[in-house]
CSV table of C-alpha atoms in Angstrom, one decimal:
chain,number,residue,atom,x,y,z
W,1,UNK,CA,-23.9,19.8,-3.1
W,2,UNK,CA,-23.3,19.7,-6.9
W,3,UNK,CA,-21.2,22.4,-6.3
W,4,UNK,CA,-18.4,20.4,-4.9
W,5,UNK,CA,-19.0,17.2,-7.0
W,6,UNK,CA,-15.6,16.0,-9.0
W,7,UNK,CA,-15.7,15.1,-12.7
W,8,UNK,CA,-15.7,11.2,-13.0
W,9,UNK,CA,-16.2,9.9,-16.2
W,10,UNK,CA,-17.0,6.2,-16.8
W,11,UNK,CA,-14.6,3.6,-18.7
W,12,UNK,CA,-13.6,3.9,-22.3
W,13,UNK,CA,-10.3,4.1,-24.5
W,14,UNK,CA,-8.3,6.2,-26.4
W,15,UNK,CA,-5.0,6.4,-28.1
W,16,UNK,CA,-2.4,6.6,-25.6
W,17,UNK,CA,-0.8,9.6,-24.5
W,18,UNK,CA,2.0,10.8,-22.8
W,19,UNK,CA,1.8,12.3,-19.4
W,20,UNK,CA,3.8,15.8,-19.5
W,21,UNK,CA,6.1,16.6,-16.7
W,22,UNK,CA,5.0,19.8,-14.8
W,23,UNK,CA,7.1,22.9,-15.3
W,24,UNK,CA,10.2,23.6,-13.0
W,25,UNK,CA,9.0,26.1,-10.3
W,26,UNK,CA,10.2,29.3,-9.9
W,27,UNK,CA,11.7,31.3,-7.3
W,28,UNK,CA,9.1,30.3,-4.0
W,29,UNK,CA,7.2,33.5,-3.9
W,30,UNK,CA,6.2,32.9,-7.6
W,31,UNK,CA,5.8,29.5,-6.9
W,32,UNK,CA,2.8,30.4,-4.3
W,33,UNK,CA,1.4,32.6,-6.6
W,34,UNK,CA,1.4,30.4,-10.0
W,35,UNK,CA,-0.8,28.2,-7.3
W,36,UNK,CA,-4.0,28.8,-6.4
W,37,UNK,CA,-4.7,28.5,-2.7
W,38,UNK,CA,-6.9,25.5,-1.8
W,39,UNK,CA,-10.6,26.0,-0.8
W,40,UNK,CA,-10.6,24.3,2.4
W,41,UNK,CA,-14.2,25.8,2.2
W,42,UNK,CA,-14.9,23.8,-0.6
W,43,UNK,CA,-12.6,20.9,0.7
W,44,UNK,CA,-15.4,20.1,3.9
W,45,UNK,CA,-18.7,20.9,1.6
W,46,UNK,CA,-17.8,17.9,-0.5
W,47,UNK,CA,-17.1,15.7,2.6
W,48,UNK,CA,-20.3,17.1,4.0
W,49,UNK,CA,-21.7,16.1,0.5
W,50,UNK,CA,-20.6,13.0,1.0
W,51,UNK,CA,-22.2,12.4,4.3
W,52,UNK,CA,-25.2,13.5,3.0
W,53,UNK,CA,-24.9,10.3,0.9
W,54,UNK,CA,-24.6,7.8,3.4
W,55,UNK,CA,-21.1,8.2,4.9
W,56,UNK,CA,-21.4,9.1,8.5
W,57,UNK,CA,-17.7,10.8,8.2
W,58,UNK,CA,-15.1,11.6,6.2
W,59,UNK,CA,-11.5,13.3,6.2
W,60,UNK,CA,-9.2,15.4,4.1
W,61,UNK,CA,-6.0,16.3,4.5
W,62,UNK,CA,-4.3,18.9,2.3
W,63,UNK,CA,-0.5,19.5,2.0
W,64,UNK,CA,1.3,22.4,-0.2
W,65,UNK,CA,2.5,26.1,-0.2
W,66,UNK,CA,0.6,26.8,2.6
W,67,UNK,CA,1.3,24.3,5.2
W,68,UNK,CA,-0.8,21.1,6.1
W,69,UNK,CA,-4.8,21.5,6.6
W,70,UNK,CA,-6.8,19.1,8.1
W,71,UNK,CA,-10.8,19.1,8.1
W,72,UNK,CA,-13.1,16.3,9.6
W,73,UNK,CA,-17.1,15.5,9.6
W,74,UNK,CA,-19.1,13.0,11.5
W,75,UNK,CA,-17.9,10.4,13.1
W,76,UNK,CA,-15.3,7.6,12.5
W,77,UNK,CA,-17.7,5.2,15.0
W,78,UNK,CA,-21.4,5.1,15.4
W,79,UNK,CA,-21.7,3.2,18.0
W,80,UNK,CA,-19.9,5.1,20.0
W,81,UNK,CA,-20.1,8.3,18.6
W,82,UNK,CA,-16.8,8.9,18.4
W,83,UNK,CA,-15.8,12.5,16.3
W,84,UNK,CA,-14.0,12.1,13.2
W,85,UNK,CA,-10.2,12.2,13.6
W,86,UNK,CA,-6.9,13.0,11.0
W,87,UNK,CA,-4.8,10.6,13.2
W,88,UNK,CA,-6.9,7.5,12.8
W,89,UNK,CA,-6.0,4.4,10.7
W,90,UNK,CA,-8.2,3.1,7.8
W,91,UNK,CA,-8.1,0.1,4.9
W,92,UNK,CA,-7.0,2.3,1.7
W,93,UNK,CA,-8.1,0.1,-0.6
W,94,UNK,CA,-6.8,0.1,-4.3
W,95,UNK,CA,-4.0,2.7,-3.0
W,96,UNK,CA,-2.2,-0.1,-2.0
W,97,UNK,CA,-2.2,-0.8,-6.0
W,98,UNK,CA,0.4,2.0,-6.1
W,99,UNK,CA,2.3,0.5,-3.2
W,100,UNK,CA,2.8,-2.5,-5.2
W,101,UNK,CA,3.8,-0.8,-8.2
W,102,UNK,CA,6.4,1.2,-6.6
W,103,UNK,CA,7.9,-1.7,-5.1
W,104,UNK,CA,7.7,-3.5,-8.4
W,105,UNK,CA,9.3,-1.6,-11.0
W,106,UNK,CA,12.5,-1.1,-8.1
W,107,UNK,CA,12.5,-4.8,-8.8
W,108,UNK,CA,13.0,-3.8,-12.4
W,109,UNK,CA,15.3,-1.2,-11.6
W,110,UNK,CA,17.3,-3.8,-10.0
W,111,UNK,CA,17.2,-6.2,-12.9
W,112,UNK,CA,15.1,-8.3,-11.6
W,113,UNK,CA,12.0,-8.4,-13.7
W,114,UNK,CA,11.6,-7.0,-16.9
W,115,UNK,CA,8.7,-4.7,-18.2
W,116,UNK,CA,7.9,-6.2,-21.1
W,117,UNK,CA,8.7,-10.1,-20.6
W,118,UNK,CA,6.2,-12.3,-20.1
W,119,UNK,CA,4.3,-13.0,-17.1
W,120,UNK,CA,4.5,-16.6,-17.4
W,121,UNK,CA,8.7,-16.5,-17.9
W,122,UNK,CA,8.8,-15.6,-13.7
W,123,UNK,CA,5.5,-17.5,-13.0
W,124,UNK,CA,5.8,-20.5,-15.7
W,125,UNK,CA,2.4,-21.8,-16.5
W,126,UNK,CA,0.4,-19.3,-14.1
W,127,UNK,CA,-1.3,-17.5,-17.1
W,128,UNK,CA,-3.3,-19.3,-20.1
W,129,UNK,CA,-1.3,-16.2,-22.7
W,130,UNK,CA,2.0,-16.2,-22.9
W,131,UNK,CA,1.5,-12.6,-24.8
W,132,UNK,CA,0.5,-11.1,-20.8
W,133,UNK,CA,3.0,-9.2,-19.7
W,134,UNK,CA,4.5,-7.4,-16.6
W,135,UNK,CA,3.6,-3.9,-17.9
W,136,UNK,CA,-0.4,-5.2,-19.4
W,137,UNK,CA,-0.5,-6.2,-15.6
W,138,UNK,CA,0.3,-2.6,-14.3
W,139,UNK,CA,-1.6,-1.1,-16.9
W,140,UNK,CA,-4.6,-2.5,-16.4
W,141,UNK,CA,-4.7,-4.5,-20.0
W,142,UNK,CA,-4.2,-7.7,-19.6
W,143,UNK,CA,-7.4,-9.2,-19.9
W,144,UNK,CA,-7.7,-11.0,-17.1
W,145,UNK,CA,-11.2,-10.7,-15.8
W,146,UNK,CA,-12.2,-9.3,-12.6
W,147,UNK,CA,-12.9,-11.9,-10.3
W,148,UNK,CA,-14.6,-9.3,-7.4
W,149,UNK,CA,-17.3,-9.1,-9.8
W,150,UNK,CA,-19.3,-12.6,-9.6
W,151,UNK,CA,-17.5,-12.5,-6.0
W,152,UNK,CA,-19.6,-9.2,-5.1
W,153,UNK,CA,-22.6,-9.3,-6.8
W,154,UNK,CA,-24.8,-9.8,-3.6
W,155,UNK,CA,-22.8,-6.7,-1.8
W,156,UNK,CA,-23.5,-7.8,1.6
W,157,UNK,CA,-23.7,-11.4,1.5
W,158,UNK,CA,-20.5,-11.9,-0.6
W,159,UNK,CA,-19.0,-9.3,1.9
W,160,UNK,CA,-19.5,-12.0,4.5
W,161,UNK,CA,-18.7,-15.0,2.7
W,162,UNK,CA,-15.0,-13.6,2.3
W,163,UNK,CA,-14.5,-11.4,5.6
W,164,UNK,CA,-12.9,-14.0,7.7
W,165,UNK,CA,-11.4,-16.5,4.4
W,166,UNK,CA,-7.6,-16.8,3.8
W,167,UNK,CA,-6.9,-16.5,0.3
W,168,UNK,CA,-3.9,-17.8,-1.5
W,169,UNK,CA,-2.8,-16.1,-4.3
W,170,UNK,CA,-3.5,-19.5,-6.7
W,171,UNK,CA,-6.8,-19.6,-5.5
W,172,UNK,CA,-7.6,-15.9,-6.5
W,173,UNK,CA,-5.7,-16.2,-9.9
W,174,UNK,CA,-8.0,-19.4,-10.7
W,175,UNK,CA,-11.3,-17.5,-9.8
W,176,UNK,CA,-10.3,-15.0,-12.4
W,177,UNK,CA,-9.4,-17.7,-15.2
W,178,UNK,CA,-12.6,-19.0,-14.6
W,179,UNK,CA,-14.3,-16.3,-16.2
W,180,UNK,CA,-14.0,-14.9,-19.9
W,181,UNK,CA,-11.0,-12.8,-20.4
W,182,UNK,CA,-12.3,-9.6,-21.5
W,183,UNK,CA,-9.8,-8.5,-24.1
W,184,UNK,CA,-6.8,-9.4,-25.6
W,185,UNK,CA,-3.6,-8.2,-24.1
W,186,UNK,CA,-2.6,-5.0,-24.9
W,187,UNK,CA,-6.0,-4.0,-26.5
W,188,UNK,CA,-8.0,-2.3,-23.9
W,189,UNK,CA,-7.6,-0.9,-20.3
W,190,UNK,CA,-10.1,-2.9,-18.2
W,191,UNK,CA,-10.0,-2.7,-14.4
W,192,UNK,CA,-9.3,-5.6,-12.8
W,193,UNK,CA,-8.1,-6.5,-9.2
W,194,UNK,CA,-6.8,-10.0,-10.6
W,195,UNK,CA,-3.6,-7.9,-12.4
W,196,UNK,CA,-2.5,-7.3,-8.6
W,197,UNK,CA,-2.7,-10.0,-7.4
W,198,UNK,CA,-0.7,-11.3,-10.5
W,199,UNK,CA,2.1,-8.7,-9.3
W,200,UNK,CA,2.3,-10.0,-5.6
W,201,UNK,CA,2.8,-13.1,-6.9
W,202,UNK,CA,5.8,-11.7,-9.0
W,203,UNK,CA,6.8,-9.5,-6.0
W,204,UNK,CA,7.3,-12.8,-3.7
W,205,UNK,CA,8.8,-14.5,-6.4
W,206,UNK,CA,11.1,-12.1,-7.5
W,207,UNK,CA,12.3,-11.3,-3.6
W,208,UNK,CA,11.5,-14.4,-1.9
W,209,UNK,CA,10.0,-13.0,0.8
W,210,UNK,CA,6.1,-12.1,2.0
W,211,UNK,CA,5.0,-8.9,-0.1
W,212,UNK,CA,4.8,-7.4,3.4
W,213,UNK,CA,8.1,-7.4,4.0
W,214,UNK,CA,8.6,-5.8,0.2
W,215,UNK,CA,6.3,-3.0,1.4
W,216,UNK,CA,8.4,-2.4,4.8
W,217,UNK,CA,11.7,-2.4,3.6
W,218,UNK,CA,11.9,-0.8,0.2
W,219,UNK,CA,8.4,1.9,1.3
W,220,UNK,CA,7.0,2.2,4.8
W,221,UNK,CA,10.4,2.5,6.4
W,222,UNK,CA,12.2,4.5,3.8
W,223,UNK,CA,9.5,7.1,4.2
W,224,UNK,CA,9.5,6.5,7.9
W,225,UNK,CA,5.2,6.0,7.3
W,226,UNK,CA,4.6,5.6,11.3
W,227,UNK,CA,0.7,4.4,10.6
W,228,UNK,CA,1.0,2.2,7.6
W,229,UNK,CA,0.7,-1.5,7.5
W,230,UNK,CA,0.2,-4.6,5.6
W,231,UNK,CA,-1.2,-7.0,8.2
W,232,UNK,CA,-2.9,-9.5,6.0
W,233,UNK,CA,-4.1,-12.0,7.4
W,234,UNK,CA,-5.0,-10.1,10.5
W,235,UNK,CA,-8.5,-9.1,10.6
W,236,UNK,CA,-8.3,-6.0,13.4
W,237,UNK,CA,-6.4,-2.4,12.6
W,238,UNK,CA,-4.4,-1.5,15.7
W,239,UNK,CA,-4.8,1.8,17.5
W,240,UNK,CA,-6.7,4.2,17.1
W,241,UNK,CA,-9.2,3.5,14.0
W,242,UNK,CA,-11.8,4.9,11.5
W,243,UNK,CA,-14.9,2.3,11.4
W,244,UNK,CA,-16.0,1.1,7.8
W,245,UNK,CA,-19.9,1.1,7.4
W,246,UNK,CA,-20.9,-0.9,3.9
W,247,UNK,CA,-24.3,-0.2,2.3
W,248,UNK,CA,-26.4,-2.7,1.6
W,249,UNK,CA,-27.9,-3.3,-1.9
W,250,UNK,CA,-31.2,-3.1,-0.4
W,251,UNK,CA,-32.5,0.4,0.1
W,252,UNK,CA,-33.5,1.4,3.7
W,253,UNK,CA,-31.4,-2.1,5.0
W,254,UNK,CA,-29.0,-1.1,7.9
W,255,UNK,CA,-25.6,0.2,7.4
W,256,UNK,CA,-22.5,-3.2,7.8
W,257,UNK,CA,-20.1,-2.4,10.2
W,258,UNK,CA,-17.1,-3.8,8.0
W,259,UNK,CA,-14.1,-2.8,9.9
W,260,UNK,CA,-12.6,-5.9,10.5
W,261,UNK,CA,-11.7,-8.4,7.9
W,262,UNK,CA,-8.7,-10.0,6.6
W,263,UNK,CA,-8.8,-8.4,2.9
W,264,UNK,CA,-7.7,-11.9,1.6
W,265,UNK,CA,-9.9,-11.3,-1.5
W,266,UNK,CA,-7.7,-8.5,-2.4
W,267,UNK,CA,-4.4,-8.8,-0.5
W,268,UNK,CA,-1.5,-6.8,-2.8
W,269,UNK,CA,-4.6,-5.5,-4.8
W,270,UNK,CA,-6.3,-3.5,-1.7
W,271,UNK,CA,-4.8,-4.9,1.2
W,272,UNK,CA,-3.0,-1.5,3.0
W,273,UNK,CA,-3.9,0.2,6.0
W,274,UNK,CA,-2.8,3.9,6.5
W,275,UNK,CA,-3.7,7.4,7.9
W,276,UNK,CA,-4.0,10.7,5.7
W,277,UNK,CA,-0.3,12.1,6.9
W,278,UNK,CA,1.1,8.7,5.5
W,279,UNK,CA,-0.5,9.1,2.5
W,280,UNK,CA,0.6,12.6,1.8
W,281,UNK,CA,4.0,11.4,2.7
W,282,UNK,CA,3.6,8.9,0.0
W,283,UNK,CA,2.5,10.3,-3.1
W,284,UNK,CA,4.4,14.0,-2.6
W,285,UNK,CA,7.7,11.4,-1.8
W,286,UNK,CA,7.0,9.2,-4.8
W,287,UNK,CA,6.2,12.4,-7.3
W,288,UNK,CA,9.7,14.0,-6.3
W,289,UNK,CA,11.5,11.1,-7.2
W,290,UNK,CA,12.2,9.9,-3.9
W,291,UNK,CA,11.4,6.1,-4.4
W,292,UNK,CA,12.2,5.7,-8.2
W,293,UNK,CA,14.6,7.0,-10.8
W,294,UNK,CA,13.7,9.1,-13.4
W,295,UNK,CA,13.0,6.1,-16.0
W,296,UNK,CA,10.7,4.5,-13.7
W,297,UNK,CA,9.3,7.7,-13.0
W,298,UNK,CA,8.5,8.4,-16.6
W,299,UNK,CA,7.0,4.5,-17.1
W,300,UNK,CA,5.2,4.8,-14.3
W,301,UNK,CA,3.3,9.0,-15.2
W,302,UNK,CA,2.9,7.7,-18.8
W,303,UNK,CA,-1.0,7.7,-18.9
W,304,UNK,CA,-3.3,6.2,-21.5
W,305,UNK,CA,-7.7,7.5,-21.1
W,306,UNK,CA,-9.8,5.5,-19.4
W,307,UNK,CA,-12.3,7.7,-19.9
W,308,UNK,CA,-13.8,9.1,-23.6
W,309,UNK,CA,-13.8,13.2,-22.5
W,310,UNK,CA,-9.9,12.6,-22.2
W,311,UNK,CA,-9.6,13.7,-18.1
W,312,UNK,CA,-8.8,10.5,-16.8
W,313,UNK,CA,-5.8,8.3,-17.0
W,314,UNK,CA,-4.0,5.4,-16.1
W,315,UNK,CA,-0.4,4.5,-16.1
W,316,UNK,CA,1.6,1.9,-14.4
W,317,UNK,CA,-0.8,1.3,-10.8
W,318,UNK,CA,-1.1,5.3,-11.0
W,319,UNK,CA,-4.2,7.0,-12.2
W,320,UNK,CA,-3.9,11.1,-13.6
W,321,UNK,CA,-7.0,13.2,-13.3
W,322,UNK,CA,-7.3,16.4,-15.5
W,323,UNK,CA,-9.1,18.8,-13.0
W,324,UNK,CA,-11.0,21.7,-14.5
W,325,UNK,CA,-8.7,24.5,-13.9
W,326,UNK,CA,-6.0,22.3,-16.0
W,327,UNK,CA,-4.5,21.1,-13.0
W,328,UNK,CA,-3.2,17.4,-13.7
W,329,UNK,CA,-2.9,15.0,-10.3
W,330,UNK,CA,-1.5,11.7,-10.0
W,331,UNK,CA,-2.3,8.9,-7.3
W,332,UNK,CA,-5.0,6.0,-7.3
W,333,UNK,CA,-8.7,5.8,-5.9
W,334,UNK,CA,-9.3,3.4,-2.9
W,335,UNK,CA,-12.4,1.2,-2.5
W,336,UNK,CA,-12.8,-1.2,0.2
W,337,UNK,CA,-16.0,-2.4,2.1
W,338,UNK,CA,-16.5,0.6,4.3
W,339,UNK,CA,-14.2,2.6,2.7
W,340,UNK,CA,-13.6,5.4,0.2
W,341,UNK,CA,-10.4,6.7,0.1
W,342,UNK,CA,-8.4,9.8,-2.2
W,343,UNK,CA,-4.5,10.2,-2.8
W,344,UNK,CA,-3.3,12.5,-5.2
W,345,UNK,CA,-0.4,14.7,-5.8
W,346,UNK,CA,0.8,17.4,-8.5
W,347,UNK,CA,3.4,16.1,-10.7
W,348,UNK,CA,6.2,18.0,-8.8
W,349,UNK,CA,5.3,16.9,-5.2
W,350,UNK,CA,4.8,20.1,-3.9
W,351,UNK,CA,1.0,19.7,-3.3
W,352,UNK,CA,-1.2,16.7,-2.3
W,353,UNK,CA,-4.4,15.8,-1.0
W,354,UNK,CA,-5.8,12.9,0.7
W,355,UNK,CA,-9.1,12.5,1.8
W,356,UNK,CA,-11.7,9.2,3.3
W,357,UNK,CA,-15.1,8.8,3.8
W,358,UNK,CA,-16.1,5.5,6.2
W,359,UNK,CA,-18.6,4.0,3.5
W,360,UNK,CA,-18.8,2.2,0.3
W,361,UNK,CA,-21.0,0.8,-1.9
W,362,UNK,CA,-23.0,4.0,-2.4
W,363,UNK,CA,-21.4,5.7,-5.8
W,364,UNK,CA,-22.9,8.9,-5.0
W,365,UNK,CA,-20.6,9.3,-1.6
W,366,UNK,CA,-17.6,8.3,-3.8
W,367,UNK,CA,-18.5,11.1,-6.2
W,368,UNK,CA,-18.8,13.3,-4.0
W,369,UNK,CA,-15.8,13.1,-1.9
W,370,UNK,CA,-14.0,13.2,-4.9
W,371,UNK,CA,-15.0,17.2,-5.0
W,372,UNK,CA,-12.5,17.3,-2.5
W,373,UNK,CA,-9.9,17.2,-5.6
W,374,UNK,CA,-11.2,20.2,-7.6
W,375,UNK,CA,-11.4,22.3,-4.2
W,376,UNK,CA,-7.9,21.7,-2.9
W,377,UNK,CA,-6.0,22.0,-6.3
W,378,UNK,CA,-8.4,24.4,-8.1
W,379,UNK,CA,-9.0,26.6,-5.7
W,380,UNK,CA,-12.2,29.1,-5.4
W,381,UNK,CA,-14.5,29.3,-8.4
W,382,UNK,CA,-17.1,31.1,-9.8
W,383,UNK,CA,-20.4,29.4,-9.2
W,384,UNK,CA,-21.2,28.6,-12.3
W,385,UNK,CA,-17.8,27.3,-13.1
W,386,UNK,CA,-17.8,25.0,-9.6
W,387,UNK,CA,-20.5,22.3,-11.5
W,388,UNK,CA,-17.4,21.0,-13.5
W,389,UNK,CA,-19.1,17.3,-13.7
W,390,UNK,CA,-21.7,15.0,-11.9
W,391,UNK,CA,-20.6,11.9,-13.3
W,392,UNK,CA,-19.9,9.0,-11.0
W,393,UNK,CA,-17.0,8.5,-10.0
W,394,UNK,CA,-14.8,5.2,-10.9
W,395,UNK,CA,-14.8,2.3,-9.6
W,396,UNK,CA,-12.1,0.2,-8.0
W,397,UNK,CA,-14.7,-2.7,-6.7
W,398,UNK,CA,-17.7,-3.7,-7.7
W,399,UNK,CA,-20.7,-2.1,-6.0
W,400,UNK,CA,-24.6,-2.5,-7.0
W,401,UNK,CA,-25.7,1.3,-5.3
């Protein structure tokens, strides 16, 4: 199993760094070559690895060179019994954070916000700092706490308190200002879903329109993303569906089925539904430039650690991971009750890999779907070279197992 773990390092902070821009290819057939093949092998013995820590299925869909390869485990229902399937919808979780982002810096392309103003001068009086700005939201240094943590804490039971609650966005924001701010702006990258929900609230001010309608218009259609969706407050995902299964906190405690909920808690923070295809679609389309200019492109692939072995970065609602073969891979984790979820692309667009399981709160399935990673963009590897790292895997949500 260890064999097909990923290297996930937990939080810390370095000076920033800039994310290089990956090299021009060359001619195609040394294009293929300069690659290495993915190790599809590889690919389903980390999402058997992560079945054999709880999930009871999980995905991956690889895209590059070579075509498009699919590979399923399990089941996507247990009641039923129903195989694991490529074409099936599920909740995506904090990959909806790069959603928002890519709708909100075409907001800045447009002139509409600014980068570096203030928060408060497009939400007046929403934040207790007028120093918070646009990019500390994206960036993950604002300050502003976490609210998911005190909301979570009891995985199950605050599960249940939310699963059928409308949110509004003031309502969230306040939960967060409730709390301690955990660093001064600028300062320190500190997860937190409350930045998110900050930026729905400047999408919808900013357009004047439901952030659904931002996400339909300027990225679902555009990319023509048949099985994606933003259906908040809606509880059910249409059509054929992946079930979510959450772990209790309590060992031995049946599995939560945790498929339908309205995602209120997270809404433009986690609030996406999609399919692997659409999500392949997404990050190789956004990586070639096909939803931002070459600015926004920069602003948004310009990385600072988040982790103190310098192999893990964030950017603007886009996080880099340093492989062990020196392959670098941009896109965003996805955590939401039920649900693990992978999205990652080279730099160029020309490769990509996506990949679920249908559990959550159990870090050891996270970790180890994220081996799907080092086997699709690494390649084959020597045994002893394969153990590149055991260490968990970060977090987009709270979780207590």
């Amino acid at each position: 199993m260890s064999a097909t773990l990923i290297a996930a390092l937990a939080g810390g902070v370095a000076p920033a760094t800039a994310a290089p821009a990956a090299a021009p290819a060359g001619p195609a057939g040394s294009a293929v070559q300069d690659r290495p093949a993915p190790d599809m092998e590889g690919v389903v013995a980390a999402l058997n690895a992560a079945m054999a820590q709880g999930a009871p299925g999980a995905m991956a869909r690889y895209v590059g060179p070579w075509g498009a390869r699919t590979r399923t485990e399990g089941v996507r229902d247990r009641e039923s019994g129903a195989p694991m399937d490529s074409r099936a919808r599920f909740r995506i979780g904090s990959v909806s954070k790069t959603f928002s982002t890519v709708v909100l810096l075409q907001l800045v392309e447009e002139g509409r916000l600014e980068l570096d103003a203030p928060v408060n001068r497009y939400l007046p009086g929403l934040l207790p700092d007028d120093r918070i700005t646009v990019r500390h939201l994206l960036t993950h240094r604002s300050g502003l706490a976490d609210y998911t943590d005190a909301m979570f804490h009891h995985t199950v039971p605050g599960f249940e308190a939310v699963r059928n609650r409308v949110f509004s966005y003031q309502e969230l924001v306040d939960l967060s200002l409730s709390e301690p701010r955990t660093t001064e702006p600028g300062v320190a990258y500190k997860y937190s879903n409350a930045n998110f929900v900050v930026v729905g609230m400047l999408i919808e001010r900013a357009t004047g329109r439901p952030v659904a309608e931002a996400y339909e218009n300027r990225v679902i259609k555009p990319l023509r993303l048949r099985n994606t969706s933003y259906v908040h407050p809606e509880t059910r995902i249409k059509g054929l569906r992946v079930r979510g299964y959450l772990h209790p906190d309590e060992a031995g405690a049946p599995l939560v089925d945790s498929t339908e909920q309205t995602v209120s808690w997270a809404q433009s923070a986690g609030a996406v539904i999609s399919d692997l295809a659409d999500l392949n679609t997404f990050t190789t389309a956004l990586m070639r430039g096909e939803l931002l200019s070459p600015p926004m492109m920069d602003a948004m692939t310009t990385v600072t650690p988040t982790d103190a072995a310098g192999t893990r970065f964030y950017g603007l609602g886009l996080r880099r991971y340093d492989l062990s073969c020196g392959a670098q891979v941009y896109g965003h984790t996805g955590t939401v009750q039920g649900y693990y979820t992978y999205a990652f692309s080279t730099r160029d667009g020309r490769r990509a890999l996506s990949a679920m399981a249908n559990t959550s709160n159990r870090g050891a399935a996270n970790t180890a779907l994220g081996g799907t990673l080092e086997a699709a963009f690494c390649g084959k590897k020597p045994a002893a070279a394969r153990a590149f790292s055991e260490r968990p895997a970060e977090a987009d949500l709270t979780e207590r197992r």
